[in-house]
Amino acid sequence: SSDVIHDSCDKAAKGDPNIKFDFCVSSFEGNPKAKTATGVADLVKVAIETAMANATSIGSIISKLLDNKTLDTYARHCLEDCSELYSDAGSSIQSGGKAFEGKDYGTANAEISSAMDAPDTCEEQFKEKKGIVSPLTKENNNFFQLLAIVLSFMDLVPK
């Protein structure tokens, strides 16, 4: 199973410059479901679950950041938008997961791809106003990479 993870991550990293091999491997090696994966299709399911959990986690981080009463109005607005973006991304990932389970690969791909807008749009909002640094850069980058891994793994599944 470690071979399935390493082989799949190797192919994903070689096929997409957004995917770092070490990040990919570390995203799955600690996951018991990934360790029992017998093929890339099993890893897609684990990757979707991981991305879903990550979207939820980022939503919690945003909520904590919004608790800060001294937050600049513009930053608050950005975070509120990011919260909505991640909520929508979670729904898209869920739909994509269901489509993948039903072997509707086109819909799965479209749903996961649409979720990739969340981290980019979230990050860009902070850049629009000079002097405001996104407190979510690391989370946005990791989430984007997780979704890139999902898409890459889906491409590796024999159709």
Coordinates of C-alpha atoms in Angstrom, one line a residue:
S1 CA 0.0 0.0 0.0
S2 CA 2.9 2.3 0.7
D3 CA 3.9 1.5 -2.9
V4 CA 0.4 2.6 -4.1
I5 CA 0.9 5.9 -2.3
H6 CA 4.4 6.4 -3.5
D7 CA 3.7 5.4 -7.1
S8 CA 0.5 7.5 -7.3
C9 CA 2.2 10.5 -5.7
D10 CA 5.2 10.1 -8.0
K11 CA 3.0 10.1 -11.1
A12 CA 0.9 13.1 -9.7
A13 CA 4.0 15.2 -8.9
K14 CA 5.5 14.4 -12.3
G15 CA 2.3 15.3 -14.1
D16 CA 1.4 18.5 -12.3
P17 CA 3.9 21.3 -11.2
N18 CA 1.4 22.3 -8.4
I19 CA 2.0 18.9 -6.7
K20 CA 5.0 18.3 -4.5
F21 CA 5.9 14.7 -4.0
D22 CA 6.7 15.0 -0.3
F23 CA 3.5 16.9 0.5
C24 CA 1.5 14.2 -1.4
V25 CA 3.1 11.3 0.4
S26 CA 2.8 12.9 3.8
S27 CA -0.9 13.7 3.2
F28 CA -1.6 9.9 2.9
E29 CA 1.1 8.0 4.9
G30 CA -0.5 8.7 8.2
N31 CA -4.0 7.8 7.1
P32 CA -5.1 4.2 7.9
K33 CA -7.5 4.1 4.9
A34 CA -4.7 5.2 2.6
K35 CA -2.4 2.5 4.1
T36 CA -4.9 -0.2 3.1
A37 CA -5.4 1.2 -0.5
T38 CA -5.0 -1.4 -3.1
G39 CA -5.1 1.0 -6.1
V40 CA -5.4 4.6 -7.0
A41 CA -9.2 4.5 -7.0
D42 CA -9.0 3.8 -3.2
L43 CA -6.6 6.7 -2.9
V44 CA -9.0 9.1 -4.7
K45 CA -11.6 8.4 -2.0
V46 CA -9.1 9.0 0.7
A47 CA -7.9 12.2 -1.1
I48 CA -11.5 13.4 -1.3
E49 CA -12.1 12.8 2.4
T50 CA -8.8 14.5 3.2
A51 CA -9.7 17.6 1.1
M52 CA -13.2 17.7 2.7
A53 CA -11.7 17.6 6.2
N54 CA -9.2 20.3 5.2
A55 CA -12.0 22.6 3.9
T56 CA -13.8 22.1 7.2
S57 CA -10.7 22.8 9.2
I58 CA -10.0 26.0 7.2
G59 CA -13.6 27.0 7.9
S60 CA -12.8 26.7 11.7
I61 CA -9.6 28.6 11.3
I62 CA -11.5 31.4 9.6
S63 CA -14.1 31.4 12.4
K64 CA -11.4 31.8 15.0
L65 CA -9.8 34.6 13.0
L66 CA -13.2 36.4 12.8
D67 CA -13.5 36.3 16.6
N68 CA -10.7 38.9 16.7
K69 CA -12.6 42.1 17.5
T70 CA -9.7 44.3 16.5
L71 CA -9.7 43.0 12.9
D72 CA -9.6 45.5 10.2
T73 CA -12.9 45.9 8.3
Y74 CA -11.4 44.9 5.0
A75 CA -9.7 41.9 6.4
R76 CA -13.0 40.9 8.1
H77 CA -14.8 41.2 4.8
C78 CA -12.1 39.1 3.1
L79 CA -12.4 36.4 5.8
E80 CA -16.2 36.3 5.5
D81 CA -15.9 35.8 1.8
C82 CA -13.2 33.1 2.3
S83 CA -15.6 31.4 4.8
E84 CA -18.3 31.3 2.1
L85 CA -15.9 30.1 -0.5
Y86 CA -14.7 27.2 1.6
S87 CA -18.2 26.3 2.5
D88 CA -19.1 26.1 -1.2
A89 CA -15.8 24.2 -1.9
G90 CA -16.9 21.6 0.7
S91 CA -20.2 21.2 -1.1
S92 CA -18.4 20.8 -4.4
I93 CA -16.0 18.2 -3.0
Q94 CA -18.9 16.3 -1.6
S95 CA -20.7 16.3 -4.9
G96 CA -17.5 15.4 -6.7
G97 CA -17.0 12.5 -4.3
K98 CA -20.5 11.2 -5.0
A99 CA -20.0 11.5 -8.7
F100 CA -16.7 9.7 -8.5
E101 CA -18.4 6.8 -6.5
G102 CA -21.0 6.6 -9.3
K103 CA -18.2 6.5 -11.9
D104 CA -19.4 9.9 -13.3
Y105 CA -15.9 11.1 -13.8
G106 CA -16.7 14.2 -15.9
T107 CA -18.9 15.6 -13.1
A108 CA -16.4 14.5 -10.4
N109 CA -13.7 16.4 -12.3
A110 CA -15.9 19.5 -12.8
E111 CA -16.9 19.6 -9.1
I112 CA -13.4 19.2 -7.7
S113 CA -12.1 21.7 -10.2
S114 CA -14.7 24.3 -9.1
A115 CA -13.6 23.8 -5.5
M116 CA -10.1 24.9 -6.6
D117 CA -11.4 28.4 -7.0
A118 CA -11.8 28.8 -3.2
P119 CA -8.1 29.1 -2.2
D120 CA -7.2 31.2 -5.2
T121 CA -10.1 33.6 -4.8
C122 CA -9.6 33.8 -1.1
E123 CA -5.9 34.6 -1.4
E124 CA -6.4 37.2 -4.2
Q125 CA -8.9 39.2 -2.1
F126 CA -6.2 39.9 0.4
K127 CA -3.8 41.0 -2.3
E128 CA -6.2 43.5 -3.7
K129 CA -5.6 45.9 -0.8
K130 CA -2.0 46.8 -0.1
G131 CA -0.8 46.2 3.4
I132 CA -3.1 43.4 4.2
V133 CA -1.4 40.0 4.3
S134 CA -3.6 36.9 4.0
P135 CA -3.5 34.9 7.3
L136 CA -4.5 31.9 5.2
T137 CA -1.7 31.6 2.6
K138 CA -0.4 28.3 3.9
E139 CA -3.9 26.8 4.3
N140 CA -4.9 28.1 0.8
N141 CA -1.7 26.6 -0.8
N142 CA -2.2 23.2 0.9
F143 CA -5.9 23.0 0.1
F144 CA -5.1 23.9 -3.6
Q145 CA -2.5 21.2 -3.7
L146 CA -4.8 18.6 -2.1
L147 CA -7.4 19.3 -4.8
A148 CA -4.7 19.1 -7.5
I149 CA -3.8 15.6 -6.0
V150 CA -7.5 14.5 -6.2
L151 CA -7.7 15.5 -9.8
S152 CA -4.4 13.9 -10.7
F153 CA -5.3 10.7 -8.9
M154 CA -8.7 10.7 -10.7
D155 CA -6.8 10.9 -14.0
L156 CA -4.8 7.8 -13.0
V157 CA -7.9 5.6 -12.4
P158 CA -8.4 3.1 -15.2
K159 CA -11.7 4.0 -16.9

